[in-house]
Amino acid sequence: MIRRALTRAAVFPAVLAVAAAAALTATAAPAAATPRTNACGSSYAFLKSYPVKALYWTYDAGKTKGYIDVYYSSATGKNCAIARPSDGVNLPRGIKVRIGKSGSGWAQSDGFTSNYTKYAGPVYVTARNTCIRFEGGFAYNASWDPSEAWSSYSGKHCG
């Protein structure tokens, strides 16, 4: 009887410790990105999100601060892009995005004459059987200093 009581006394704290560790693990998830918004249209299928990185001279250089989401419509033969910051980016402003065919000028841009704070786009380019290029970024506050994030991609989605 004493042995059974001692066994229960030893097992109960171990069970509590495992439950507490599981609860901490469940709540310590990394910050998610701002939800993807398909503003391109219902015929557009999501292809991929490309990271927008903090510039090399910033406080948090190289860290992903947002994404450029690329979509494609086989019905129209057009690609579409939208730029968005990540959750946790303080005071995003001046969000910009542009898209074009690789090796040619920009077909469309958004945010260069506006001060968007949620997302920029959609922007479109007709690019059936052609590679595309796109870029985007924004300004934000990084801890104690204003910073910028910008990324460019070329030769993508060549089909």
PDB file of C-alpha atoms in Angstrom:
ATOM      1  CA  MET A   1       0.000   0.000   0.000  1.00  0.00           C
ATOM      2  CA  ILE A   2       2.812   2.406   0.828  1.00  0.00           C
ATOM      3  CA  ARG A   3       4.657   1.389  -2.360  1.00  0.00           C
ATOM      4  CA  ARG A   4       1.538   2.153  -4.478  1.00  0.00           C
ATOM      5  CA  ALA A   5       1.167   5.598  -2.836  1.00  0.00           C
ATOM      6  CA  LEU A   6       4.849   6.381  -3.468  1.00  0.00           C
ATOM      7  CA  THR A   7       4.549   5.292  -7.118  1.00  0.00           C
ATOM      8  CA  ARG A   8       1.505   7.550  -7.644  1.00  0.00           C
ATOM      9  CA  ALA A   9       3.317  10.428  -5.921  1.00  0.00           C
ATOM     10  CA  ALA A  10       6.296  10.020  -8.278  1.00  0.00           C
ATOM     11  CA  VAL A  11       4.245   9.621 -11.481  1.00  0.00           C
ATOM     12  CA  PHE A  12       1.865  12.580 -10.957  1.00  0.00           C
ATOM     13  CA  PRO A  13       4.573  15.332 -11.096  1.00  0.00           C
ATOM     14  CA  ALA A  14       6.086  13.701 -14.206  1.00  0.00           C
ATOM     15  CA  VAL A  15       2.684  13.743 -15.937  1.00  0.00           C
ATOM     16  CA  LEU A  16       2.245  17.406 -15.003  1.00  0.00           C
ATOM     17  CA  ALA A  17       5.691  18.256 -16.384  1.00  0.00           C
ATOM     18  CA  VAL A  18       4.943  16.554 -19.718  1.00  0.00           C
ATOM     19  CA  ALA A  19       1.563  18.329 -19.980  1.00  0.00           C
ATOM     20  CA  ALA A  20       3.166  21.707 -19.210  1.00  0.00           C
ATOM     21  CA  ALA A  21       5.882  21.159 -21.820  1.00  0.00           C
ATOM     22  CA  ALA A  22       3.265  20.230 -24.426  1.00  0.00           C
ATOM     23  CA  ALA A  23       1.267  23.375 -23.628  1.00  0.00           C
ATOM     24  CA  LEU A  24       4.358  25.587 -23.999  1.00  0.00           C
ATOM     25  CA  THR A  25       5.291  23.952 -27.287  1.00  0.00           C
ATOM     26  CA  ALA A  26       1.780  24.457 -28.650  1.00  0.00           C
ATOM     27  CA  THR A  27       1.742  28.181 -27.853  1.00  0.00           C
ATOM     28  CA  ALA A  28       5.282  29.043 -29.000  1.00  0.00           C
ATOM     29  CA  ALA A  29       4.611  29.115 -32.746  1.00  0.00           C
ATOM     30  CA  PRO A  30       6.479  31.532 -35.009  1.00  0.00           C
ATOM     31  CA  ALA A  31       4.627  34.565 -36.363  1.00  0.00           C
ATOM     32  CA  ALA A  32       2.708  33.731 -39.506  1.00  0.00           C
ATOM     33  CA  ALA A  33       2.780  35.826 -42.647  1.00  0.00           C
ATOM     34  CA  THR A  34       0.004  38.233 -43.444  1.00  0.00           C
ATOM     35  CA  PRO A  35      -2.655  36.054 -45.066  1.00  0.00           C
ATOM     36  CA  ARG A  36      -2.330  35.613 -48.803  1.00  0.00           C
ATOM     37  CA  THR A  37      -5.004  37.558 -50.679  1.00  0.00           C
ATOM     38  CA  ASN A  38      -5.935  36.394 -54.166  1.00  0.00           C
ATOM     39  CA  ALA A  39      -7.034  39.739 -55.552  1.00  0.00           C
ATOM     40  CA  CYS A  40      -6.045  38.573 -59.049  1.00  0.00           C
ATOM     41  CA  GLY A  41      -9.363  36.902 -59.828  1.00  0.00           C
ATOM     42  CA  SER A  42     -11.097  33.562 -59.572  1.00  0.00           C
ATOM     43  CA  SER A  43      -9.396  32.080 -62.663  1.00  0.00           C
ATOM     44  CA  TYR A  44      -5.932  32.638 -61.146  1.00  0.00           C
ATOM     45  CA  ALA A  45      -4.208  29.722 -59.430  1.00  0.00           C
ATOM     46  CA  PHE A  46      -1.546  30.332 -56.795  1.00  0.00           C
ATOM     47  CA  LEU A  47       1.969  29.364 -57.971  1.00  0.00           C
ATOM     48  CA  LYS A  48       4.440  30.395 -55.270  1.00  0.00           C
ATOM     49  CA  SER A  49       5.376  32.985 -52.620  1.00  0.00           C
ATOM     50  CA  TYR A  50       8.807  34.599 -52.954  1.00  0.00           C
ATOM     51  CA  PRO A  51      10.448  36.237 -49.916  1.00  0.00           C
ATOM     52  CA  VAL A  52      11.004  39.984 -49.656  1.00  0.00           C
ATOM     53  CA  LYS A  53      14.189  40.452 -47.607  1.00  0.00           C
ATOM     54  CA  ALA A  54      15.415  43.350 -45.486  1.00  0.00           C
ATOM     55  CA  LEU A  55      18.170  45.261 -47.286  1.00  0.00           C
ATOM     56  CA  TYR A  56      21.818  44.675 -46.357  1.00  0.00           C
ATOM     57  CA  TRP A  57      22.285  48.018 -44.553  1.00  0.00           C
ATOM     58  CA  THR A  58      19.274  47.604 -42.260  1.00  0.00           C
ATOM     59  CA  TYR A  59      19.131  46.577 -38.610  1.00  0.00           C
ATOM     60  CA  ASP A  60      17.722  43.151 -39.515  1.00  0.00           C
ATOM     61  CA  ALA A  61      19.441  42.641 -42.888  1.00  0.00           C
ATOM     62  CA  GLY A  62      18.556  39.506 -44.826  1.00  0.00           C
ATOM     63  CA  LYS A  63      15.486  38.581 -42.778  1.00  0.00           C
ATOM     64  CA  THR A  64      12.257  37.849 -44.619  1.00  0.00           C
ATOM     65  CA  LYS A  65       9.894  40.776 -44.107  1.00  0.00           C
ATOM     66  CA  GLY A  66       7.183  39.901 -46.605  1.00  0.00           C
ATOM     67  CA  TYR A  67       6.311  38.008 -49.758  1.00  0.00           C
ATOM     68  CA  ILE A  68       5.503  38.449 -53.427  1.00  0.00           C
ATOM     69  CA  ASP A  69       2.733  36.012 -54.326  1.00  0.00           C
ATOM     70  CA  VAL A  70       2.586  34.905 -57.961  1.00  0.00           C
ATOM     71  CA  TYR A  71      -0.527  33.527 -59.653  1.00  0.00           C
ATOM     72  CA  TYR A  72      -1.309  32.283 -63.174  1.00  0.00           C
ATOM     73  CA  SER A  73      -4.488  31.987 -65.219  1.00  0.00           C
ATOM     74  CA  SER A  74      -4.399  29.403 -67.994  1.00  0.00           C
ATOM     75  CA  ALA A  75      -7.653  30.922 -69.286  1.00  0.00           C
ATOM     76  CA  THR A  76      -6.087  34.347 -69.898  1.00  0.00           C
ATOM     77  CA  GLY A  77      -2.396  33.410 -70.239  1.00  0.00           C
ATOM     78  CA  LYS A  78      -1.548  36.088 -67.673  1.00  0.00           C
ATOM     79  CA  ASN A  79       0.586  36.040 -64.545  1.00  0.00           C
ATOM     80  CA  CYS A  80      -0.351  38.182 -61.566  1.00  0.00           C
ATOM     81  CA  ALA A  81       1.683  39.377 -58.564  1.00  0.00           C
ATOM     82  CA  ILE A  82       0.815  40.822 -55.153  1.00  0.00           C
ATOM     83  CA  ALA A  83       3.309  42.077 -52.527  1.00  0.00           C
ATOM     84  CA  ARG A  84       2.505  41.829 -48.810  1.00  0.00           C
ATOM     85  CA  PRO A  85       4.421  42.314 -45.538  1.00  0.00           C
ATOM     86  CA  SER A  86       4.716  39.625 -42.864  1.00  0.00           C
ATOM     87  CA  ASP A  87       2.820  39.849 -39.598  1.00  0.00           C
ATOM     88  CA  GLY A  88       5.001  41.483 -37.000  1.00  0.00           C
ATOM     89  CA  VAL A  89       6.477  44.056 -39.402  1.00  0.00           C
ATOM     90  CA  ASN A  90       5.906  47.339 -37.610  1.00  0.00           C
ATOM     91  CA  LEU A  91       4.264  50.097 -39.606  1.00  0.00           C
ATOM     92  CA  PRO A  92       4.695  48.772 -43.157  1.00  0.00           C
ATOM     93  CA  ARG A  93       4.234  51.568 -45.664  1.00  0.00           C
ATOM     94  CA  GLY A  94       4.855  52.290 -49.302  1.00  0.00           C
ATOM     95  CA  ILE A  95       4.313  48.693 -50.414  1.00  0.00           C
ATOM     96  CA  LYS A  96       5.204  48.327 -54.099  1.00  0.00           C
ATOM     97  CA  VAL A  97       5.126  45.558 -56.713  1.00  0.00           C
ATOM     98  CA  ARG A  98       5.784  45.290 -60.451  1.00  0.00           C
ATOM     99  CA  ILE A  99       5.807  42.554 -63.067  1.00  0.00           C
ATOM    100  CA  GLY A 100       7.013  42.065 -66.629  1.00  0.00           C
ATOM    101  CA  LYS A 101       8.370  39.546 -69.102  1.00  0.00           C
ATOM    102  CA  SER A 102      11.999  38.564 -68.523  1.00  0.00           C
ATOM    103  CA  GLY A 103      14.241  40.585 -70.819  1.00  0.00           C
ATOM    104  CA  SER A 104      11.730  43.379 -71.405  1.00  0.00           C
ATOM    105  CA  GLY A 105      10.287  46.384 -69.577  1.00  0.00           C
ATOM    106  CA  TRP A 106       7.815  46.364 -66.744  1.00  0.00           C
ATOM    107  CA  ALA A 107       4.274  45.583 -67.914  1.00  0.00           C
ATOM    108  CA  GLN A 108       2.522  46.902 -64.824  1.00  0.00           C
ATOM    109  CA  SER A 109       3.352  48.343 -61.394  1.00  0.00           C
ATOM    110  CA  ASP A 110       1.419  49.339 -58.289  1.00  0.00           C
ATOM    111  CA  GLY A 111       2.216  51.321 -55.170  1.00  0.00           C
ATOM    112  CA  PHE A 112       4.812  53.664 -56.664  1.00  0.00           C
ATOM    113  CA  THR A 113       2.433  56.634 -56.411  1.00  0.00           C
ATOM    114  CA  SER A 114       0.504  55.396 -53.358  1.00  0.00           C
ATOM    115  CA  ASN A 115       1.299  54.605 -49.737  1.00  0.00           C
ATOM    116  CA  TYR A 116      -0.202  51.138 -49.269  1.00  0.00           C
ATOM    117  CA  THR A 117       0.051  49.522 -45.819  1.00  0.00           C
ATOM    118  CA  LYS A 118      -1.645  46.123 -46.377  1.00  0.00           C
ATOM    119  CA  TYR A 119      -0.592  44.903 -49.848  1.00  0.00           C
ATOM    120  CA  ALA A 120       0.179  46.168 -53.368  1.00  0.00           C
ATOM    121  CA  GLY A 121      -1.232  44.740 -56.554  1.00  0.00           C
ATOM    122  CA  PRO A 122      -2.599  42.941 -58.326  1.00  0.00           C
ATOM    123  CA  VAL A 123      -0.365  43.594 -61.341  1.00  0.00           C
ATOM    124  CA  TYR A 124      -0.567  41.546 -64.534  1.00  0.00           C
ATOM    125  CA  VAL A 125       1.526  40.532 -67.531  1.00  0.00           C
ATOM    126  CA  THR A 126       0.530  38.380 -70.507  1.00  0.00           C
ATOM    127  CA  ALA A 127       3.252  35.749 -70.542  1.00  0.00           C
ATOM    128  CA  ARG A 128       2.051  32.463 -71.982  1.00  0.00           C
ATOM    129  CA  ASN A 129       5.165  30.316 -72.720  1.00  0.00           C
ATOM    130  CA  THR A 130       7.415  33.170 -71.531  1.00  0.00           C
ATOM    131  CA  CYS A 131       9.452  33.710 -68.350  1.00  0.00           C
ATOM    132  CA  ILE A 132       8.460  36.526 -66.058  1.00  0.00           C
ATOM    133  CA  ARG A 133      10.268  38.855 -63.691  1.00  0.00           C
ATOM    134  CA  PHE A 134       8.865  40.695 -60.701  1.00  0.00           C
ATOM    135  CA  GLU A 135       9.982  42.691 -57.719  1.00  0.00           C
ATOM    136  CA  GLY A 136       8.527  44.358 -54.699  1.00  0.00           C
ATOM    137  CA  GLY A 137       9.163  45.782 -51.286  1.00  0.00           C
ATOM    138  CA  PHE A 138       8.315  48.394 -48.698  1.00  0.00           C
ATOM    139  CA  ALA A 139       9.571  50.529 -45.831  1.00  0.00           C
ATOM    140  CA  TYR A 140       8.967  49.548 -42.202  1.00  0.00           C
ATOM    141  CA  ASN A 141      10.199  50.128 -38.663  1.00  0.00           C
ATOM    142  CA  ALA A 142      12.782  47.577 -37.500  1.00  0.00           C
ATOM    143  CA  SER A 143      12.948  47.738 -33.707  1.00  0.00           C
ATOM    144  CA  TRP A 144      14.359  51.238 -33.349  1.00  0.00           C
ATOM    145  CA  ASP A 145      15.134  52.389 -36.895  1.00  0.00           C
ATOM    146  CA  PRO A 146      13.252  52.786 -40.176  1.00  0.00           C
ATOM    147  CA  SER A 147      14.299  50.120 -42.658  1.00  0.00           C
ATOM    148  CA  GLU A 148      13.508  48.816 -46.106  1.00  0.00           C
ATOM    149  CA  ALA A 149      12.889  45.432 -47.696  1.00  0.00           C
ATOM    150  CA  TRP A 150      13.171  44.762 -51.423  1.00  0.00           C
ATOM    151  CA  SER A 151      13.625  41.680 -53.607  1.00  0.00           C
ATOM    152  CA  SER A 152      13.781  41.069 -57.368  1.00  0.00           C
ATOM    153  CA  TYR A 153      13.271  37.829 -59.288  1.00  0.00           C
ATOM    154  CA  SER A 154      13.774  37.069 -62.975  1.00  0.00           C
ATOM    155  CA  GLY A 155      13.409  34.021 -65.209  1.00  0.00           C
ATOM    156  CA  LYS A 156      10.533  32.532 -63.213  1.00  0.00           C
ATOM    157  CA  HIS A 157       7.465  30.526 -64.277  1.00  0.00           C
ATOM    158  CA  CYS A 158       8.597  29.986 -67.851  1.00  0.00           C
ATOM    159  CA  GLY A 159       5.600  28.130 -69.158  1.00  0.00           C
TER     160      GLY A 159
END
